Structure formats: C-alpha cells, structure tokens
Coordinates of C-alpha atoms and ligand atoms in Angstrom, one line a residue:
M771 CA -29.0 -17.7 85.8
K772 CA -31.6 -19.7 83.5
I773 CA -30.7 -18.8 80.2
I774 CA -32.4 -19.8 76.9
V775 CA -30.1 -20.1 74.2
T776 CA -32.0 -20.2 70.4
G777 CA -29.9 -22.2 67.8
G778 CA -27.8 -24.0 70.1
A779 CA -27.2 -27.0 68.2
G780 CA -25.8 -24.4 65.8
F781 CA -22.1 -23.8 65.4
I782 CA -21.7 -20.8 67.8
G783 CA -24.7 -21.7 69.8
S784 CA -23.4 -25.2 70.6
A785 CA -20.3 -23.5 71.9
V786 CA -22.3 -21.3 74.1
V787 CA -24.1 -24.1 75.5
R788 CA -21.1 -26.3 76.2
H789 CA -19.2 -23.0 77.5
I790 CA -22.3 -22.4 80.2
I791 CA -22.7 -26.4 81.2
N792 CA -18.8 -26.9 81.3
D793 CA -17.6 -23.5 83.1
T794 CA -20.8 -22.0 84.9
S795 CA -23.4 -23.4 87.3
D796 CA -26.2 -21.9 84.9
E797 CA -29.0 -23.8 83.7
V798 CA -29.7 -23.8 79.7
L799 CA -33.1 -24.4 77.9
N800 CA -31.6 -25.0 73.9
V801 CA -34.3 -24.2 71.8
D802 CA -33.7 -25.0 67.9
S803 CA -35.8 -26.2 65.4
L804 CA -32.9 -28.3 63.9
T805 CA -32.7 -27.1 60.1
Y806 CA -30.0 -28.6 58.3
A807 CA -27.4 -26.5 60.2
G808 CA -28.6 -27.9 63.7
N809 CA -26.4 -30.9 64.8
L810 CA -27.3 -32.4 68.1
E811 CA -24.2 -34.3 68.0
S812 CA -22.5 -31.2 68.8
L813 CA -23.8 -31.5 72.4
T814 CA -23.1 -34.9 73.3
S815 CA -20.6 -34.1 75.9
V816 CA -23.2 -31.8 77.8
E817 CA -26.6 -33.6 77.1
G818 CA -26.3 -35.9 80.2
S819 CA -26.2 -32.6 82.6
D820 CA -29.4 -32.0 84.4
R821 CA -28.7 -28.4 84.1
Y822 CA -29.1 -28.9 79.9
H823 CA -32.6 -29.1 78.7
F824 CA -33.4 -29.1 74.7
S825 CA -36.9 -28.3 72.7
Q826 CA -37.4 -28.8 69.1
T827 CA -39.4 -25.3 68.2
D828 CA -39.4 -23.0 65.8
I829 CA -38.7 -19.5 67.0
C830 CA -41.3 -18.2 64.5
D831 CA -44.0 -20.1 66.5
T832 CA -44.7 -17.2 68.9
A833 CA -47.1 -19.1 71.2
A834 CA -44.8 -22.1 71.6
M835 CA -42.1 -19.7 72.4
A836 CA -44.2 -17.6 75.2
A837 CA -45.3 -21.3 76.7
L838 CA -41.5 -22.1 76.8
F839 CA -40.8 -18.7 78.6
E840 CA -43.5 -19.7 81.1
E841 CA -42.2 -23.3 81.8
F842 CA -38.6 -22.1 82.0
Q843 CA -38.9 -19.1 83.5
P844 CA -35.4 -17.7 82.2
D845 CA -33.4 -14.8 83.6
A846 CA -31.9 -14.3 80.0
V847 CA -32.4 -15.0 76.3
M848 CA -29.2 -15.5 74.1
H849 CA -30.9 -15.4 70.7
L850 CA -28.4 -17.2 68.0
A851 CA -31.0 -18.9 65.9
A852 CA -30.7 -17.9 62.4
E853 CA -30.1 -18.8 58.7
S854 CA -26.2 -17.6 58.4
H855 CA -25.0 -18.8 55.4
V856 CA -24.6 -16.0 52.6
D857 CA -24.5 -18.3 49.7
R858 CA -27.7 -19.8 50.7
S859 CA -29.2 -16.3 51.1
I860 CA -28.3 -15.3 47.5
E861 CA -30.1 -18.5 46.4
G862 CA -33.0 -18.3 48.6
P863 CA -33.7 -15.1 50.4
M864 CA -37.1 -15.5 52.0
A865 CA -36.0 -18.1 54.4
F866 CA -33.8 -15.4 55.7
V867 CA -36.2 -13.0 56.0
Q868 CA -38.5 -15.4 57.6
T869 CA -36.2 -16.7 60.4
N870 CA -33.8 -13.8 60.8
V871 CA -36.6 -10.8 60.6
V872 CA -39.7 -12.4 61.6
G873 CA -38.2 -15.0 63.9
T874 CA -36.4 -12.3 65.7
C875 CA -39.8 -10.4 66.3
S876 CA -41.2 -13.3 67.3
M877 CA -38.9 -13.7 70.1
L878 CA -39.1 -10.4 71.2
E879 CA -43.0 -10.4 71.5
A880 CA -42.8 -13.9 73.4
A881 CA -40.1 -12.3 75.7
R882 CA -41.7 -9.2 76.4
G883 CA -45.2 -10.9 77.0
Y884 CA -43.3 -13.0 79.8
W885 CA -41.2 -10.0 81.0
Q886 CA -43.8 -7.8 81.4
K887 CA -45.8 -10.1 83.9
L888 CA -42.5 -10.1 86.2
T889 CA -41.8 -8.5 89.4
A890 CA -39.9 -5.1 89.1
E891 CA -36.7 -6.7 90.5
K892 CA -37.0 -9.6 87.9
Q893 CA -37.6 -7.1 85.3
A894 CA -34.8 -5.1 85.9
S895 CA -32.2 -8.1 85.9
F896 CA -33.8 -9.8 82.7
R897 CA -31.8 -9.6 79.6
F898 CA -32.5 -10.1 75.9
H899 CA -29.2 -10.7 74.2
H900 CA -29.4 -10.7 70.4
I901 CA -26.1 -12.1 68.8
S902 CA -25.4 -10.3 65.2
T903 CA -22.9 -10.1 62.6
D904 CA -20.4 -7.5 61.6
E905 CA -21.7 -7.9 58.0
V906 CA -24.5 -5.4 58.9
Y907 CA -22.0 -2.7 58.7
G908 CA -21.0 -3.4 55.0
D909 CA -17.7 -3.5 54.2
L910 CA -14.3 -1.7 54.3
E911 CA -12.3 -0.4 51.2
G912 CA -8.9 0.7 53.0
T913 CA -6.9 -1.3 55.2
D914 CA -6.9 1.6 58.1
D915 CA -10.7 1.6 58.8
F916 CA -12.3 -0.5 61.7
F917 CA -16.1 -1.2 62.4
S918 CA -17.1 0.6 65.8
E919 CA -20.5 0.4 67.6
T920 CA -21.2 3.6 65.8
T921 CA -20.4 2.5 62.2
P922 CA -23.7 3.1 60.1
Y923 CA -25.3 0.1 58.6
A924 CA -24.9 -0.7 55.1
P925 CA -25.5 -4.5 54.6
S926 CA -24.8 -6.1 51.1
S927 CA -26.3 -9.5 51.0
P928 CA -29.8 -10.8 51.7
Y929 CA -28.0 -12.5 54.8
S930 CA -26.6 -9.3 56.3
A931 CA -29.7 -7.2 55.3
S932 CA -32.2 -9.7 57.3
K933 CA -29.7 -9.7 60.3
A934 CA -29.6 -5.9 60.0
G935 CA -33.3 -6.2 60.0
S936 CA -33.4 -8.3 63.2
D937 CA -31.0 -5.8 65.0
H938 CA -33.2 -2.8 64.5
L939 CA -36.1 -4.7 65.9
V940 CA -34.3 -5.6 69.0
R941 CA -33.3 -1.7 69.6
A942 CA -37.0 -0.7 68.8
W943 CA -38.5 -3.1 71.6
H944 CA -35.5 -1.5 74.3
R945 CA -36.6 2.1 73.1
T946 CA -40.7 1.5 72.9
F947 CA -41.2 -1.3 75.3
G948 CA -38.2 -0.8 77.7
L949 CA -37.0 -4.6 77.0
P950 CA -33.5 -4.9 78.7
V951 CA -31.6 -5.8 75.5
L952 CA -28.1 -6.4 74.7
V953 CA -26.9 -6.7 71.0
T954 CA -23.5 -8.1 70.0
N955 CA -21.8 -7.9 66.4
C956 CA -18.9 -10.4 65.7
S957 CA -16.4 -10.9 63.2
N958 CA -16.2 -14.5 61.3
N959 CA -16.0 -17.4 63.5
Y960 CA -14.2 -20.7 63.3
G961 CA -13.3 -23.7 65.3
P962 CA -14.8 -27.2 66.0
F963 CA -18.1 -28.3 65.1
H964 CA -18.2 -26.0 61.9
F965 CA -20.9 -27.0 59.4
P966 CA -18.6 -27.9 56.3
E967 CA -20.1 -25.6 54.0
K968 CA -18.4 -22.8 55.5
L969 CA -14.8 -21.7 54.1
I970 CA -12.4 -23.3 57.0
P971 CA -14.1 -26.8 57.6
H972 CA -14.7 -27.0 53.6
V973 CA -11.1 -26.3 52.8
I974 CA -9.9 -28.8 55.3
L975 CA -12.1 -31.6 54.4
N976 CA -11.7 -31.0 50.6
A977 CA -8.2 -31.2 50.9
L978 CA -8.2 -34.5 52.9
H979 CA -10.3 -35.9 50.2
G980 CA -8.1 -34.7 47.4
K981 CA -10.7 -32.3 46.1
P982 CA -10.5 -28.5 44.6
L983 CA -10.4 -25.8 47.2
P984 CA -12.2 -23.2 45.8
V985 CA -11.1 -19.6 46.3
Y986 CA -13.4 -16.8 45.4
G987 CA -12.4 -14.5 42.8
D988 CA -8.7 -13.7 43.5
G989 CA -8.9 -14.4 47.1
S990 CA -7.9 -10.9 48.4
Q991 CA -11.2 -10.4 50.4
I992 CA -10.0 -9.8 54.0
R993 CA -12.1 -11.3 57.1
D994 CA -11.2 -10.7 60.9
W995 CA -11.3 -14.1 62.4
L996 CA -12.4 -15.2 65.6
Y997 CA -12.3 -18.7 67.6
V998 CA -15.5 -19.8 68.4
E999 CA -14.6 -20.7 72.0
D1000 CA -13.5 -17.2 72.6
H1001 CA -16.8 -15.9 71.0
A1002 CA -18.8 -18.0 73.4
R1003 CA -16.8 -16.7 76.5
A1004 CA -17.1 -12.9 75.1
L1005 CA -21.1 -13.8 74.8
Y1006 CA -21.3 -15.2 78.2
T1007 CA -19.4 -11.9 79.2
V1008 CA -21.7 -9.7 77.7
V1009 CA -25.2 -11.5 78.6
S1010 CA -24.0 -11.5 82.4
T1011 CA -22.1 -8.2 82.9
G1012 CA -23.2 -5.7 79.8
K1013 CA -25.1 -2.5 80.2
V1014 CA -28.7 -3.0 79.5
G1015 CA -29.4 -0.9 75.8
E1016 CA -25.5 -1.0 74.8
T1017 CA -23.9 -2.7 71.8
Y1018 CA -20.7 -4.6 71.8
N1019 CA -18.3 -5.4 68.7
I1020 CA -16.4 -8.5 69.3
G1021 CA -13.5 -9.3 67.0
G1022 CA -10.3 -11.3 67.2
H1023 CA -8.0 -8.6 65.7
N1024 CA -6.7 -11.5 63.2
E1025 CA -7.2 -10.0 59.8
K1026 CA -6.3 -12.5 57.1
R1027 CA -7.2 -12.6 53.3
N1028 CA -8.9 -15.6 52.3
L1029 CA -6.3 -17.1 50.1
E1030 CA -3.9 -16.7 52.9
V1031 CA -6.4 -19.0 55.4
V1032 CA -6.6 -21.6 52.7
E1033 CA -2.9 -21.6 52.2
T1034 CA -2.2 -21.6 55.9
I1035 CA -4.7 -24.8 56.4
C1036 CA -2.5 -26.4 53.5
D1037 CA 0.6 -25.8 55.2
L1038 CA -0.7 -27.3 58.5
L1039 CA -2.1 -30.1 56.9
E1040 CA 1.4 -30.9 55.4
E1041 CA 2.7 -31.1 58.8
L1042 CA 0.0 -32.8 60.6
R1043 CA -1.4 -35.1 57.7
P1044 CA 1.5 -35.7 55.2
E1045 CA 0.2 -38.8 53.7
K1046 CA -2.4 -37.6 51.0
V1047 CA -5.1 -39.2 49.3
D1048 CA -3.6 -40.6 45.4
G1049 CA -2.6 -38.2 43.1
V1050 CA -2.0 -35.3 45.4
Q1051 CA 1.4 -33.8 45.6
R1052 CA 1.1 -30.7 47.5
Y1053 CA -2.3 -29.4 49.0
R1054 CA -1.8 -26.0 47.9
D1055 CA -1.7 -27.7 44.3
L1056 CA -5.6 -28.1 45.1
I1057 CA -6.5 -24.4 45.3
T1058 CA -8.6 -23.3 42.7
F1059 CA -10.2 -20.0 41.8
V1060 CA -13.7 -19.8 41.0
K1061 CA -16.0 -17.0 39.9
D1062 CA -16.5 -14.1 42.8
R1063 CA -19.7 -14.3 44.8
P1064 CA -22.1 -11.5 43.7
G1065 CA -21.8 -8.3 46.1
H1066 CA -18.9 -10.0 47.9
D1067 CA -17.6 -7.8 50.6
A1068 CA -13.9 -6.8 50.1
R1069 CA -13.1 -6.2 54.1
Y1070 CA -14.4 -6.7 57.4
A1071 CA -12.3 -5.6 60.3
I1072 CA -13.6 -5.0 64.0
D1073 CA -12.6 -2.7 66.7
A1074 CA -13.3 -4.7 69.7
D1075 CA -11.9 -1.9 72.2
K1076 CA -15.1 -1.6 73.9
I1077 CA -15.7 -4.8 75.2
Q1078 CA -12.3 -5.1 76.1
R1079 CA -12.4 -1.8 78.3
E1080 CA -15.8 -1.9 79.5
L1081 CA -16.2 -5.6 80.4
G1082 CA -12.7 -6.8 80.4
W1083 CA -12.8 -9.4 77.3
V1084 CA -10.0 -10.3 75.4
P1085 CA -9.7 -13.4 73.1
Q1086 CA -7.4 -16.5 74.3
E1087 CA -6.5 -17.6 70.8
S1088 CA -4.3 -15.9 68.0
F1089 CA -5.4 -17.2 64.4
E1090 CA -2.1 -19.3 64.6
S1091 CA -3.1 -21.1 67.7
G1092 CA -6.7 -21.6 66.8
I1093 CA -6.2 -22.3 63.4
R1094 CA -4.0 -25.5 64.5
K1095 CA -6.4 -26.4 67.1
T1096 CA -9.2 -26.4 64.5
V1097 CA -7.0 -28.6 61.9
Q1098 CA -6.3 -31.0 64.3
W1099 CA -9.9 -30.9 65.9
Y1100 CA -11.2 -32.2 62.5
L1101 CA -8.3 -34.8 62.0
D1102 CA -9.2 -36.3 65.3
N1103 CA -12.9 -36.2 64.9
T1104 CA -13.7 -37.9 61.6
A1105 CA -16.9 -39.4 63.1
W1106 CA -18.7 -36.1 63.5
W1107 CA -18.1 -34.7 60.2
Q1108 CA -18.6 -38.2 58.1
R1109 CA -21.8 -38.1 59.6
V1110 CA -22.5 -34.7 58.5
L1111 CA -21.2 -35.2 55.0
S1112 CA -23.3 -38.5 54.9
G1113 CA -26.4 -36.6 56.3
D1114 CA -26.6 -39.2 59.4
Y1115 CA -26.5 -36.6 61.8
R1116 CA -30.0 -35.8 61.4
L1117 CA -31.4 -39.2 62.6
T1118 CA -30.0 -37.9 65.9
R1119 CA -33.0 -35.9 66.3
L1120 CA -35.5 -38.9 65.6
G1121 CA -33.5 -40.9 68.5
Ligands
NAD1986 P1 -25.5 -21.9 62.4 O1 -26.2 -21.9 61.2 O2 -24.3 -22.8 62.5 O3 -26.6 -22.4 63.4 C1 -27.9 -21.9 63.3 C2 -29.0 -22.5 64.4 O4 -29.9 -21.9 64.3 C3 -29.0 -24.0 63.9 O5 -28.9 -24.8 64.9 C4 -30.4 -24.3 63.5 O6 -31.1 -25.4 63.1 C5 -31.2 -23.0 64.1 N1 -32.4 -22.2 63.6 C6 -32.3 -22.1 62.3 N2 -33.6 -21.5 62.1 C7 -34.4 -21.6 63.3 C8 -35.9 -21.5 63.7 N3 -36.7 -21.3 62.8 N4 -36.2 -21.8 64.9 C9 -35.1 -22.4 66.1 N5 -34.0 -22.7 65.5 C10 -33.7 -22.2 64.4 O7 -25.1 -20.5 62.7 P2 -24.1 -20.0 63.4 O8 -22.7 -19.9 62.7 O9 -23.8 -20.8 64.7 O10 -24.4 -18.6 63.7 C11 -25.1 -18.2 65.2 C12 -25.5 -16.6 65.4 O11 -24.5 -16.0 65.0 C13 -26.2 -16.3 64.1 O12 -27.4 -15.5 64.5 C14 -25.3 -15.6 63.2 O13 -25.9 -14.6 62.7 C15 -24.6 -14.9 64.2 N6 -23.0 -14.9 63.8 C16 -22.2 -16.0 63.0 C17 -21.1 -15.6 62.8 C18 -20.1 -16.6 62.1 O14 -18.9 -16.5 62.0 N7 -20.5 -18.1 62.0 C19 -20.3 -14.6 63.1 C20 -21.3 -13.3 63.7 C21 -22.3 -13.7 64.0

C-alpha cells in the first residue's frame, strides 16, 4: 500500500510511520505541519528509507492536500494530525476546533475529490482511517462499566469535543458520499518519543531533575494505558483488514489510577537510576498534589473485545512491561528529550 499518514511527526504518528517502514513493505507520505508537538527527530531511524517521504503541510490547506493526493496516489490515509493536549485545549480552544474539526473536514474533502476520480476497483479498496480517542465518550463513574463502540458521545473538554466533532464528520462523509472510512477510538498511550508535557514523560523527567511530580486532585482518576507500539500495530491492522464503515475501540485493559502510575515510575527509577540529584532522598518524596483540572474525567476504560474478536489484534505489552521499557527508554535517550526541553528539536525542520 501507499499510505498518507497525517501527524506522522507526533507521538503516535511517528510510531505508526516507524512500524510501517520497519515491519511492512508499504510506502508512507508523512504530512505534518510541525507544530510544537511535531518532532522529525523521532523519525531518524526511518528517514533514509526510499519508502518514506515527508511534506510539511497544514491539513487545513485543502488545495495543498488535494495536490498531495494527486501526486502520491495513496491507497489509504491514516489521519492522526491533531491538537492533542487537554490542558492546552482549556487555555486555547480555538486551535483545537481549527485543526481537529476544520482540519479533518479539509482532509475529508481532499480525500473525496481524489477518491471520486479513482476507478471503481480502486474506489472500493481505498480507506480513510480516522484516529480518535476514548475521551469522546466522556467518563465512567463506577468501576464496572467499559466504553464500547456504541457508547453515546458525551465529551467533557474542548479537546474531546473537537475530536467528537471530527468523528461525526468522518461518519457523515461515509453515509452521505460513500467514502470508505474506518474510525478507531483509543485509550491513553504511553511509550518512547512522548512529548514531555504529557503525564508519564513529565513525571520521569521531573524526577530525574529533582523537581516536584504534580498529581491532579487526589490522583484517583483512572486511565486505561496502552503502549504506543501496540497502538501502532492495532492501527495498521485496522487500515489493512478493518471493515469499511466500522468503528473499533482500542485499549490495553490496563486501568491504573494516576497516583499509582506516578508511584510506579518512582519505584522503577529507584531501581534503574538510584543515584539522584542532590537533596532528593526518595523519588516518591517529590510527589505533589495540585489543584484538579476543570472538568477532569474520573475514569476511562475501553472494551477492546471487537478488534480482538474480529481482527485478531491483542496488545503485546502489559502495563508493567511497557512502563519499564518506557522509563528505560528515557534513561537511554537523553539527547532526544534534552533537545525537546531546550527547544532545539524545532531546528531540525530547517535543516
Ligand atoms: P501529538 O500531539 O503528539 O502529535 C500531533 C501531530 O500532528 C504533531 O506532529 C503535529 O505537528 C501535527 N499537526 C498538528 N496540527 C497539524 C495541522 N494543522 N496540519 C498538519 N499536522 C498537524 O498527538 P498524538 O498523541 O500522537 O496523537 C495522535 C492522534 O491520536 C490524535 O488524533 C489524537 O487525538 C489521537 N489519540 C491520542 C491518544 C494519546 O494518548 N496520545 C490516545 C487516543 C487517541
């Protein structure tokens, strides 16, 4: 296949691109506008492949996207480009509506214009795969319920509301225009190349620097954690074998309280990096409870039975194995995150 991956310089997108180049014979065009979250240094292991191509383009620019479709002639699109950080969506919601809603509409229109001109055979095999989040479902109160593919949408934050809007557009383009779409809704991801503003890398790096480890509220919020490389494998399974028009939930069956996640990281660091910066006795002593995020969802948990049953995907990592790999990766890859913290990673796009 020839696949356009949008947002391929981001955390999950770069895992998808690495997976496709390293583990398949497919060709990728990575389309990314390189916002603060885009980092080409996450792709150094694949940039030399003649099956990897990159275009710095904004998905909201429909004419530019249409030209890329014409030029590359893709068999599929994996649409990941988005604004993705909930805290930023509370501070500045408009960018989220622009990229996540308007940008997705722009992608759908560019894809539709291209798809309508394909032969009937090519039209039937084309796929537009929209990558979304379990946060569109809102939150769960008890500990027994799970989000399924038919759970009604009830987003809480500007981020999740904008993703919900984009999901509706994708399904409407299928129903109204017949565009062959697939939608996936995934739980929280973690793993290598994760931008340090997100909980897990933030905690690892703050601990290494002897800084406070902020935990929202009492840390009782529950998230279902999935190792990013398991997500990348799931996405490739869906785009290559999923049934048109269907939605697949993706999750790791790894529900953890936020406080438990932070404590686990502290304990792993005690084992893997016992020597600490001056003044720190135990990493756990750095845990600091801070005022809760407005509208903070209590619990997310995914029922990932459908993708397992119908497409045979199961995660390979448990939380215990994945978080150990992740902490070790940050210890082994200081150059990557130091260039993110200093801002130097942004210079890569100029080079
Ligand atoms: P990220 O913020 O790490 O990466 C987003 C990428 O999109 C960046 O490379 C950025 O430069 C690019 N981008 C942003 N606006 C763009 C635009 N207008 N045009 C072109 N490129 C643009 O995000 P992520 O964590 O990798 O998430 C990827 C997708 O997966 C998102 O759609 C997100 O909603 C979804 N998702 C994320 C999680 C998670 O835990 N991170 C979970 C479920 C679903």
